[in-house]
Short mmCIF file of C-alpha atoms and ligand atoms in Angstrom, two decimals:
data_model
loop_
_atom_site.label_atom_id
_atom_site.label_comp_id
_atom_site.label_asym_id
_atom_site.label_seq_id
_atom_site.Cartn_x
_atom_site.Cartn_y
_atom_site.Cartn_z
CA UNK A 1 25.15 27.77 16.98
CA UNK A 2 22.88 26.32 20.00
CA UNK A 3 24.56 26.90 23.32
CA UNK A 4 23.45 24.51 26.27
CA UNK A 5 22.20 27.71 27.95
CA UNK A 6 19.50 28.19 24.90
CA UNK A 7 18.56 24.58 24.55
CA UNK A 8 18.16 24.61 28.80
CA UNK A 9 15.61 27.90 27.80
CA UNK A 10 14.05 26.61 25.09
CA UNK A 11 12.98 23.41 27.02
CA UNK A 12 11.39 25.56 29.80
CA UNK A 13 9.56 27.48 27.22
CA UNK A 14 8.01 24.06 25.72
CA UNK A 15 7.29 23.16 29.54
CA UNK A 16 5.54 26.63 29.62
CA UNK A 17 3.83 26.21 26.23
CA UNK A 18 2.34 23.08 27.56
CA UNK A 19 1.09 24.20 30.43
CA UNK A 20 -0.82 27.43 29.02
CA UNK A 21 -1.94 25.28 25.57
CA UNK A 22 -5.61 24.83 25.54
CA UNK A 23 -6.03 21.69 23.20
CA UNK A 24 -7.58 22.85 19.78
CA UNK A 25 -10.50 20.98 19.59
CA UNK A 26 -11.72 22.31 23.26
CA UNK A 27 -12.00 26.03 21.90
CA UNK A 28 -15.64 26.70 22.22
CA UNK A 29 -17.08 28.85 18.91
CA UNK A 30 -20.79 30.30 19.29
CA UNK A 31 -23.12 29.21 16.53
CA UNK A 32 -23.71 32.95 15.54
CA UNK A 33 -19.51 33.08 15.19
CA UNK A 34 -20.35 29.82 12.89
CA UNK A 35 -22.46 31.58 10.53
CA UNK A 36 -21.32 34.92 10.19
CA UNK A 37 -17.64 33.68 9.60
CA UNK A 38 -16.03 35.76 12.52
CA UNK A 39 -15.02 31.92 13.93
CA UNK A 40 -13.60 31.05 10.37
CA UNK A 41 -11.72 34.59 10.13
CA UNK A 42 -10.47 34.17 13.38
CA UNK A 43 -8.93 30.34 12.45
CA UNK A 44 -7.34 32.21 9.47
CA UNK A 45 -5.47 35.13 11.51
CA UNK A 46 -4.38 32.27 14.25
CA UNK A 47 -3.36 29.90 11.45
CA UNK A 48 -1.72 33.43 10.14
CA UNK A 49 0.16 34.37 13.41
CA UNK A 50 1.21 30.87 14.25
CA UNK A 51 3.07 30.34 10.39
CA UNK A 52 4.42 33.91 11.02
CA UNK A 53 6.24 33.02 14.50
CA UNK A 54 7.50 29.52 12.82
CA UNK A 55 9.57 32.00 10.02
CA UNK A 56 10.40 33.69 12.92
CA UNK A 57 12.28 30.59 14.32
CA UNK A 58 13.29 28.64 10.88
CA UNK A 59 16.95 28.53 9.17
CA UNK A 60 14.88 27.70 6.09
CA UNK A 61 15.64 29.92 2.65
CA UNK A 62 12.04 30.79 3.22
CA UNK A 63 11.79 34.32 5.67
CA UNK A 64 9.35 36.87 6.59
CA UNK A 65 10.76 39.19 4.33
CA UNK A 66 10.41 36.80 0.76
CA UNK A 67 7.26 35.00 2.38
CA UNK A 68 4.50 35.25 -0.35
CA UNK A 69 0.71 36.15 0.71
CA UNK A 70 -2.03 34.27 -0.61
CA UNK A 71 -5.16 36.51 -0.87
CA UNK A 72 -8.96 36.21 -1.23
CA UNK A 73 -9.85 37.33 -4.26
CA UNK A 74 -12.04 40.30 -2.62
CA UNK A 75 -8.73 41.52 -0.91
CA UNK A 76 -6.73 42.38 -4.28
CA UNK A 77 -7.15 45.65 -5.84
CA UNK A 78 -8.76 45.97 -8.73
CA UNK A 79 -5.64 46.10 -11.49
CA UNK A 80 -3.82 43.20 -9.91
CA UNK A 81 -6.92 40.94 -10.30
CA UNK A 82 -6.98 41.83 -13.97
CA UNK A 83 -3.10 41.09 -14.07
CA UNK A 84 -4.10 37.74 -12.80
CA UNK A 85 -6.43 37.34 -15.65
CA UNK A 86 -3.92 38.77 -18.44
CA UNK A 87 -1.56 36.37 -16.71
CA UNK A 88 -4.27 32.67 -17.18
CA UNK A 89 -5.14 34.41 -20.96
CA UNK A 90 -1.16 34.62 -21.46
CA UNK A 91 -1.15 30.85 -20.29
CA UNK A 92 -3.57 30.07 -22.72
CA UNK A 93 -1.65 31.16 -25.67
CA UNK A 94 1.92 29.78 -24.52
CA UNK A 95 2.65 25.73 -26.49
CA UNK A 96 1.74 22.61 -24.31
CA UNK A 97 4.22 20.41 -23.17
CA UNK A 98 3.17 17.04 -24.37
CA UNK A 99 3.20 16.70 -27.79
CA UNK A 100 1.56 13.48 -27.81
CA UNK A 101 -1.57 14.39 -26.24
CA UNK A 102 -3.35 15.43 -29.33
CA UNK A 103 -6.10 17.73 -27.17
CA UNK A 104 -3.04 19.61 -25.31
CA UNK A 105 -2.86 22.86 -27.16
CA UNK A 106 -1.55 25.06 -25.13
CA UNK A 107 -0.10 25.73 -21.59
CA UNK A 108 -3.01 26.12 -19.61
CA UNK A 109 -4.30 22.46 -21.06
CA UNK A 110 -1.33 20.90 -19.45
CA UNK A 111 -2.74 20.94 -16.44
CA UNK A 112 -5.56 19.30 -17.16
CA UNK A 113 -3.43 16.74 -18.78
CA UNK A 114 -1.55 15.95 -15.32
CA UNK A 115 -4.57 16.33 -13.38
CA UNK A 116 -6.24 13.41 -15.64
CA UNK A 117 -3.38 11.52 -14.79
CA UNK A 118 -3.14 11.31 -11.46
CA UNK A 119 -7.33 11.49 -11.02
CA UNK A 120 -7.85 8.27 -9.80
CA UNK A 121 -5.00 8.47 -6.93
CA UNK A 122 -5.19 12.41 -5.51
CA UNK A 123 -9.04 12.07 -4.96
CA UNK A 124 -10.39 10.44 -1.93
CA UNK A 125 -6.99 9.29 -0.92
CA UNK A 126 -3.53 10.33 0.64
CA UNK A 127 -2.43 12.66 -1.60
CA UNK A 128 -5.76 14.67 -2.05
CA UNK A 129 -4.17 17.92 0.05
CA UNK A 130 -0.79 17.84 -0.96
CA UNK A 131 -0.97 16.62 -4.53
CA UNK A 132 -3.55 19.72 -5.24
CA UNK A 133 -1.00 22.06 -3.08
CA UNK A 134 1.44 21.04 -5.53
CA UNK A 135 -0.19 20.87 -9.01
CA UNK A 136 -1.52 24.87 -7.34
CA UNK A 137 2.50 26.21 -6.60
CA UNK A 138 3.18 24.32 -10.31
CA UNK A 139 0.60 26.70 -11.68
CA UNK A 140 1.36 29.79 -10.34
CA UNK A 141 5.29 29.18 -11.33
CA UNK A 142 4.09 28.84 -15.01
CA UNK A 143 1.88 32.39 -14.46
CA UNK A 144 5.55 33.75 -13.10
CA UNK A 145 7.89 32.15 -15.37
CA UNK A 146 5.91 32.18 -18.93
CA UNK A 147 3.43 35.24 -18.18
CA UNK A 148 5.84 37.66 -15.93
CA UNK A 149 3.17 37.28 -13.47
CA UNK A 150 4.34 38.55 -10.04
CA UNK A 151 1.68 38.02 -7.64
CA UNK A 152 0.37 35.26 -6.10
CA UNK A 153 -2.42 33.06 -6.68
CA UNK A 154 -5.51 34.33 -5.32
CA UNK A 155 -8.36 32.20 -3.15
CA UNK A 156 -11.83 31.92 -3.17
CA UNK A 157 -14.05 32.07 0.41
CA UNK A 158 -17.32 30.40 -1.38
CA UNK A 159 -19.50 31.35 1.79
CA UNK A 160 -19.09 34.88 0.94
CA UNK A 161 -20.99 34.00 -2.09
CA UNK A 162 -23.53 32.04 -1.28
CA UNK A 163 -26.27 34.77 -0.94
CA UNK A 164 -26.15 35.20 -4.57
CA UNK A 165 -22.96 33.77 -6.38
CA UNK A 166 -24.10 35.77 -9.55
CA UNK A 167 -23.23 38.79 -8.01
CA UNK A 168 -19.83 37.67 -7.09
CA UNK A 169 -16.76 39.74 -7.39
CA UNK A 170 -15.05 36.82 -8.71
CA UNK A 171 -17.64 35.79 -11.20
CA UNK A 172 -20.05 38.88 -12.31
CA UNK A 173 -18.36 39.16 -15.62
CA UNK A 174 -16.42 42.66 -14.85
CA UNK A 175 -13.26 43.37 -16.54
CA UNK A 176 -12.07 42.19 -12.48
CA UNK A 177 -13.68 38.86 -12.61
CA UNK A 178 -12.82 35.44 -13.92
CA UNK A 179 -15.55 35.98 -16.26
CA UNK A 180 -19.43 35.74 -15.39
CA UNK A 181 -22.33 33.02 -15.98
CA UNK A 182 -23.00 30.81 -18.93
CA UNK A 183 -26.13 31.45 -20.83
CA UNK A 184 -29.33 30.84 -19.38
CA UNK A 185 -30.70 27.08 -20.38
CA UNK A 186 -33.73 25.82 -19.20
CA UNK A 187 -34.43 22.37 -19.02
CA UNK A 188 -30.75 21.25 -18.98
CA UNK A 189 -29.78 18.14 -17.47
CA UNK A 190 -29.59 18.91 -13.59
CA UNK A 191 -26.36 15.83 -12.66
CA UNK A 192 -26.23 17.34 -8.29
CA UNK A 193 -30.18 15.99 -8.50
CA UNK A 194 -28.74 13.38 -6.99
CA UNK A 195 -27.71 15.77 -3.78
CA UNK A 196 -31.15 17.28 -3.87
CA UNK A 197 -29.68 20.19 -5.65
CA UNK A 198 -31.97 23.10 -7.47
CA UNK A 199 -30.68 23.81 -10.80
CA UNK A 200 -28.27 26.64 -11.52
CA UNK A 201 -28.37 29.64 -13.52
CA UNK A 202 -26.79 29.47 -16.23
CA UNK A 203 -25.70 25.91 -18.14
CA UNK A 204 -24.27 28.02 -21.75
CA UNK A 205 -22.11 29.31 -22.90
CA UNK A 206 -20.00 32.53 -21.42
CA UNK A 207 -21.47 35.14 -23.93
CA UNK A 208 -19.30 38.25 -22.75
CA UNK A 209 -16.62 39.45 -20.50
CA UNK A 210 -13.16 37.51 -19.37
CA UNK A 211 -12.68 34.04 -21.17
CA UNK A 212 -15.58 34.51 -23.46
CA UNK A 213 -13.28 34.24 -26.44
CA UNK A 214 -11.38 31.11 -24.75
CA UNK A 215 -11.83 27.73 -26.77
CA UNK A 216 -11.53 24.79 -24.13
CA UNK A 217 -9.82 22.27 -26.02
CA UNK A 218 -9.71 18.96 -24.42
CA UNK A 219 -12.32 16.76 -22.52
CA UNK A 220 -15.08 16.35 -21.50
CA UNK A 221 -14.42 12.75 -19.51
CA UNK A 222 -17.58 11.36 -20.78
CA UNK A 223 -16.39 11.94 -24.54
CA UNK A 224 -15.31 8.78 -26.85
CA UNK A 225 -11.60 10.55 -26.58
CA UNK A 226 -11.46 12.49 -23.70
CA UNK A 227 -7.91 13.17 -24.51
CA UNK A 228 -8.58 14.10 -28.28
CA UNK A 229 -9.03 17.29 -29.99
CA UNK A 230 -12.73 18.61 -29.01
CA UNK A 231 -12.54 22.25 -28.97
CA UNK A 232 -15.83 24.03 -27.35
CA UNK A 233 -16.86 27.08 -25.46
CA UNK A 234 -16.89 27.20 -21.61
CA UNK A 235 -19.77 26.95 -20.13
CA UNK A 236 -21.12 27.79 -16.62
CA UNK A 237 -23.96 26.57 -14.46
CA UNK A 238 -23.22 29.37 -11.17
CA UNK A 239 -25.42 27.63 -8.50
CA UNK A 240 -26.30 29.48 -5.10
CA UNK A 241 -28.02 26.80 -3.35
CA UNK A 242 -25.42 24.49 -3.79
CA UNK A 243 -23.19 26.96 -2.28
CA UNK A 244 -25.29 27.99 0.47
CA UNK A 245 -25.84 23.90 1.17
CA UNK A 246 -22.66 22.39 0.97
CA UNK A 247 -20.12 25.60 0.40
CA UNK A 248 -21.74 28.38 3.24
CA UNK A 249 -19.04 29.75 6.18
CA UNK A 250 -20.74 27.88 8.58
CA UNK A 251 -19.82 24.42 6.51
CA UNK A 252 -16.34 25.39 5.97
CA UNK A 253 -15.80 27.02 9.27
CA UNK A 254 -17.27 23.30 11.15
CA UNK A 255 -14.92 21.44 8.64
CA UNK A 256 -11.80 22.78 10.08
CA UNK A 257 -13.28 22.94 13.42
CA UNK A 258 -14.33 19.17 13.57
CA UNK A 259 -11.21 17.69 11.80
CA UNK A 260 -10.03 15.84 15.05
CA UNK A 261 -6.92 14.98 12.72
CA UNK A 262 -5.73 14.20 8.79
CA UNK A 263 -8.02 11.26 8.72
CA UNK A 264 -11.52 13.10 9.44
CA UNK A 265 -10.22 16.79 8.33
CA UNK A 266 -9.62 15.23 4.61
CA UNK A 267 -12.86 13.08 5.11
CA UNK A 268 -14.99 16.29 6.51
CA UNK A 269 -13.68 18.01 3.62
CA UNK A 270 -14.66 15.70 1.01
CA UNK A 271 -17.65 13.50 2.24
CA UNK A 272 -16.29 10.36 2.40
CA UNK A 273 -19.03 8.60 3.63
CA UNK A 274 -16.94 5.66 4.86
CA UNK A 275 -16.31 7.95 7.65
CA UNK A 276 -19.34 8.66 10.38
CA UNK A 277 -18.30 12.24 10.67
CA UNK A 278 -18.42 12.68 7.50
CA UNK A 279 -21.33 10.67 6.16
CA UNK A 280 -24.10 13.17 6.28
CA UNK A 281 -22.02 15.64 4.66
CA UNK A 282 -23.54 14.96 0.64
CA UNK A 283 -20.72 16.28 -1.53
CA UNK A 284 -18.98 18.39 1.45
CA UNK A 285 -17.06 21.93 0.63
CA UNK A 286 -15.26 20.31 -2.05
CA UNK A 287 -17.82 19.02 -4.00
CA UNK A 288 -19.93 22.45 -2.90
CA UNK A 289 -17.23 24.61 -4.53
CA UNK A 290 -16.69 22.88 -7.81
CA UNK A 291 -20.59 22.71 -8.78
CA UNK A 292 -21.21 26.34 -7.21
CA UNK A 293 -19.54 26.93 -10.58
CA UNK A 294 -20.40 23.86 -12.41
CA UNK A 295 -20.75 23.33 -16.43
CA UNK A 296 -18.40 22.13 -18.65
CA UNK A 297 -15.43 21.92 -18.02
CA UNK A 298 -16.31 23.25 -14.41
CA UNK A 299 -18.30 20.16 -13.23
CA UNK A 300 -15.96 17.49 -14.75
CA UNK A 301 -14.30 15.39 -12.06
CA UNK A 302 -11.40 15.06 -14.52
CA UNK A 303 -10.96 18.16 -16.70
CA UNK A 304 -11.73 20.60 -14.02
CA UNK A 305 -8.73 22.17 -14.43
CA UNK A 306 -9.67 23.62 -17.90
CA UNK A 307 -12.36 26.05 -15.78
CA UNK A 308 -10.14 29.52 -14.66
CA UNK A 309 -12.34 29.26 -11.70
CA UNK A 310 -10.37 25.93 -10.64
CA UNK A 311 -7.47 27.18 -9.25
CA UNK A 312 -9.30 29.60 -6.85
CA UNK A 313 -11.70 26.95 -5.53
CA UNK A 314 -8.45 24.57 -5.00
CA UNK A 315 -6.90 27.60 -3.56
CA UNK A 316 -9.48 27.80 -0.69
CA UNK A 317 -9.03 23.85 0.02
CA UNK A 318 -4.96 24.46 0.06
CA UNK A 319 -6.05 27.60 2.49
CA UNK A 320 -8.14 25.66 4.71
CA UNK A 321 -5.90 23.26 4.67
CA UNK A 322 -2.92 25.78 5.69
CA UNK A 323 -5.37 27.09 8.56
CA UNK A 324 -5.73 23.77 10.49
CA UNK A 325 -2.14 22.59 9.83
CA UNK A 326 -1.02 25.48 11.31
CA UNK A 327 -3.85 25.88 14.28
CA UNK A 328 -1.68 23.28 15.60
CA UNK A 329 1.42 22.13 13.43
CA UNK A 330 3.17 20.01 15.86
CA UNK A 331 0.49 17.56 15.83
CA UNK A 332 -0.65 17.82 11.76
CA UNK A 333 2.16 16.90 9.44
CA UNK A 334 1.41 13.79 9.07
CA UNK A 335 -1.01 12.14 6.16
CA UNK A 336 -3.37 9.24 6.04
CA UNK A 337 -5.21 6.67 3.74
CA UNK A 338 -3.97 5.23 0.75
CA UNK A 339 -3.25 5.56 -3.13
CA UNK A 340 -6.50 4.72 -4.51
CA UNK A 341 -9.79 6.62 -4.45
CA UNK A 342 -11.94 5.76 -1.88
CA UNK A 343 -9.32 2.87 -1.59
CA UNK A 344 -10.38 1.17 -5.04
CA UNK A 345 -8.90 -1.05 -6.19
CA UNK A 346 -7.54 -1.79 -2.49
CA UNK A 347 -4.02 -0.37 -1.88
CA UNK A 348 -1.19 0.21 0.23
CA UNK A 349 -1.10 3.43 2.87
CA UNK A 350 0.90 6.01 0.98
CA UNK A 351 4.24 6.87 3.26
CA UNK A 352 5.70 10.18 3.62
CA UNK A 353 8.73 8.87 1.19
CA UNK A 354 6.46 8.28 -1.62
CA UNK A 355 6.87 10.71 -4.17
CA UNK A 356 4.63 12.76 -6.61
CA UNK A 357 6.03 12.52 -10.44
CA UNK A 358 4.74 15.98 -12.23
CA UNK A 359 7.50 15.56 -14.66
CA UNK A 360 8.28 17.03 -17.37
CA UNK A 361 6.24 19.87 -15.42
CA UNK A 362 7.77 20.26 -12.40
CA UNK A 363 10.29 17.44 -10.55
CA UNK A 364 9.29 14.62 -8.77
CA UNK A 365 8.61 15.36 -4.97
CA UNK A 366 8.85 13.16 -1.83
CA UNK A 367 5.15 13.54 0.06
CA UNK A 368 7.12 14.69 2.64
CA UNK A 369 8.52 17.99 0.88
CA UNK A 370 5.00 19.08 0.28
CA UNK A 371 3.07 19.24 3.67
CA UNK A 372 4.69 22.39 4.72
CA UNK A 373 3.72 25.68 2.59
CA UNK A 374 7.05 27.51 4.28
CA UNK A 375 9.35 25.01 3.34
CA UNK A 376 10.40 22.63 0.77
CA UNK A 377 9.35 23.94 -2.72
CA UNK A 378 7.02 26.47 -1.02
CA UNK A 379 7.24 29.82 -0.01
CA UNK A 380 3.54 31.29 1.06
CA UNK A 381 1.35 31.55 3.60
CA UNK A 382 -2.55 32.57 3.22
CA UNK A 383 -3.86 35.71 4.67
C1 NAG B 1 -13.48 38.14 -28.47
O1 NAG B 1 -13.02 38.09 -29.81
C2 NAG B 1 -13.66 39.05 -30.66
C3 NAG B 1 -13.17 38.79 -32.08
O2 NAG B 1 -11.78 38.66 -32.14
C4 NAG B 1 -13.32 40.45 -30.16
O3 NAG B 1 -13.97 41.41 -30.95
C5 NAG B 1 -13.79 40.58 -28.72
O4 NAG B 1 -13.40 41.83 -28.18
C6 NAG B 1 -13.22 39.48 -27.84
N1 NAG B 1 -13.83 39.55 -26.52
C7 NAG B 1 -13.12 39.49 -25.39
C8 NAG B 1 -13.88 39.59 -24.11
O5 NAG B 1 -11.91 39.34 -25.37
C1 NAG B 2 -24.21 23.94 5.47
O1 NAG B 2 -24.53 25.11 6.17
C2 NAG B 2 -25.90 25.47 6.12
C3 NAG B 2 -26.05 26.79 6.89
O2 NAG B 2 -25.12 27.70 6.46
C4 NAG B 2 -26.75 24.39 6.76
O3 NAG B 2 -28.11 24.72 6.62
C5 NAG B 2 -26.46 23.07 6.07
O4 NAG B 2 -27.14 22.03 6.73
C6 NAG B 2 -24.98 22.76 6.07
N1 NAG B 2 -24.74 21.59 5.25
C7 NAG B 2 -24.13 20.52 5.67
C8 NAG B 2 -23.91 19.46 4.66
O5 NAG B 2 -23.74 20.38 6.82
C1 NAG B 3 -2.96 2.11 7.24
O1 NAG B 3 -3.34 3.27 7.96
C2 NAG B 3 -4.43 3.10 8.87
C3 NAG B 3 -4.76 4.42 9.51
O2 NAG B 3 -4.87 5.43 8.57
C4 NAG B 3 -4.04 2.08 9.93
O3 NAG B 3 -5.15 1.84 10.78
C5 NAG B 3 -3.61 0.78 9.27
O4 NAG B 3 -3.12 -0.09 10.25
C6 NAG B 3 -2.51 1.04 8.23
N1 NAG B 3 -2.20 -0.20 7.54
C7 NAG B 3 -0.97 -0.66 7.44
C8 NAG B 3 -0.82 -1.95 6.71
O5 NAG B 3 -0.01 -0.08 7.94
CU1 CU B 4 -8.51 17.46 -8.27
#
């Protein structure tokens, strides 16, 4: 119960607040701090702290104690990464849920099926941030509820990487990675050209180690029936200059730095070069982490979601996407653009009341529901 006497304090701690605040954007970072990630680190324990004190204050069924802790993937002991694995291979064995999607095999396909669906709305649009924070908490509720998984799922920093992403803890190929590189091809079709790309590493198969055994079922986009039947192996393309181009801690840690507000943060994040700030930006730290891994199903726009690696690339986006909500959450709930890709065709703004339909994988949510990762369906905040 609020007394007068509390609401009369609480006012003159706002007053207070306001007076101290130094507005975000003024916070001067040194270029060294820019490339070494201390700035970016230091985002992430602010981001952190600030989430923290807002538990501290909420009614919400969401607490400090039953809070759960996202993770780079570096930060988890050995044994749980592997039960994160076990937990994505159990996935892959459990029965789809649409029956009438004759390439949906199993569990783990499902997602790509909804992710399909909604590809031409959650990209480039409104939803990008909290349609991909959704379809990730929809994910790691099937790892808890069909694979007894009981962490959480983990992220991916790609600038740590970028030096030499083959020797990455998350994909060398040890029993504690999502599996290494694809077979060496050379000569292989080279699609980030385009972005003045080098080639990558790998472009075959995954010969040995995690998901070497794992049949990717549906896909690719470019097929005559994408949706069909097509079982092949994964393959990999691992790609450090794309990485250390688009993906390094200096171009994540200027994305969150120079995303004035929804509009530009979602634009810096992506490209989209219909905005200034974002136009020199080639394919941006989204783009950068997808083809850093590349292949197929890794470098399909669409059926991205069949690559393990997915959900810890998305992961990072949701993170980043946690850190500046949170570097100044009274002024970044809100969303902006509309429900179309790069607005084509031409459509309406998306509202807060419009609503996400994952059925039958998870219930339909209002936009609104999904902006905040301590409230709502959510319960998590990134480390
Ligand atoms: C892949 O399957 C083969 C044959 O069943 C098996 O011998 C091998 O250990 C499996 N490899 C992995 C990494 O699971
Ligand atoms: C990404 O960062 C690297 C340095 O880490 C820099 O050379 C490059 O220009 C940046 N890329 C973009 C698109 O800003
Ligand atoms: C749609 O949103 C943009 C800003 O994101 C705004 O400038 C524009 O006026 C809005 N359009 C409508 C019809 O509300
Ligand atoms: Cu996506």
């Amino acid at each position: 119960m609020k007394s007068l006497g509390n609401s009369v304090l609480l006012a003159a701690a706002l007053l207070l607040c306001q007076a101290v605040a130094v507005p975000f954007a003024a916070q001067e970072v040194s270029q060294a701090d820019v490339e070494s990630g201390k700035a970016l680190a230091d985002y992430s324990k602010t981001a952190f702290d600030n989430a923290m004190k807002r538990l501290d204050q909420s009614d919400s069924a969401c607490t400090k104690d039953n809070v759960k802790i996202r993770k780079e993937w570096r930060n988890i002991p050995g044994e749980e990464r592997i039960a994160y694995r076990k937990a994505v291979e159990c996935l892959m064995q459990k029965p789809s849920v649409f029956p009438d999607v004759e390439g949906a095999k199993t569990a783990f396909d499902d997602f790509a099926v909804l992710h399909v669906a909604f590809t031409p709305y959650v990209h480039n649009s409104a939803t990008f941030l909290t349609f991909h924070r959704y379809f990730l908490k929809t994910y790691e509720q099937r790892l808890e509820d069909q694979c007894g998984y009981t962490g959480t799922i983990p992220y991916w920093e790609w600038g740590l990487d970028c030096g030499d992403i083959d020797k990455s803890p998350l994909f060398d190929g040890s029993e504690t990675s999502m599996g290494g590189n694809g077979e060496y091809i050379a000569n292989k079709p080279n699609p980030m050209a385009v972005f003045g790309a080098k080639p990558g590493t790998g472009g075959g198969c995954i010969k040995k180690g995690p998901f070497s055994n794992y049949t990717v079922n549906l896909g690719p986009i470019g097929s005559r029936k994408p949706l069909g039947y097509n079982p092949r192996c994964i393959k990999r393309d691992l790609n450090s200059d794309i990485c250390a181009r688009w993906a390094s801690l200096a171009n994540t840690t200027l994305t969150v730095r120079d995303g004035t507000d929804i509009e530009i943060f979602q634009a810096l994040l992506q490209g989209d070069f219909r905005y200034k700030q974002a136009s020199n930006l080639g394919m941006a730290v989204h783009g950068g982490g997808h083809y850093t891994i590349g292949g197929d199903p890794g470098g399909d726009f669409y059926f991205s979601p069949l690559e393990p690696g997915f959900y810890l690339h998305h992961g990072q986006i949701d993170r980043l996407y946690f850190v500046w909500q949170n570097l100044d959450w009274e002024n970044r709930q809100g969303i902006a653009g509309t429900g179309t890709m790069m607005n084509m065709p031409a459509s309406r703004n998306v509202t807060l009341d419009d609503t996400l339909d994952f059925s039958p994988m998870n219930p339909k949510r209002a936009v609104k529901e999904l902006i905040d990762t301590i409230s709502g369906p959510f319960c998590y905040v990134y480390e």
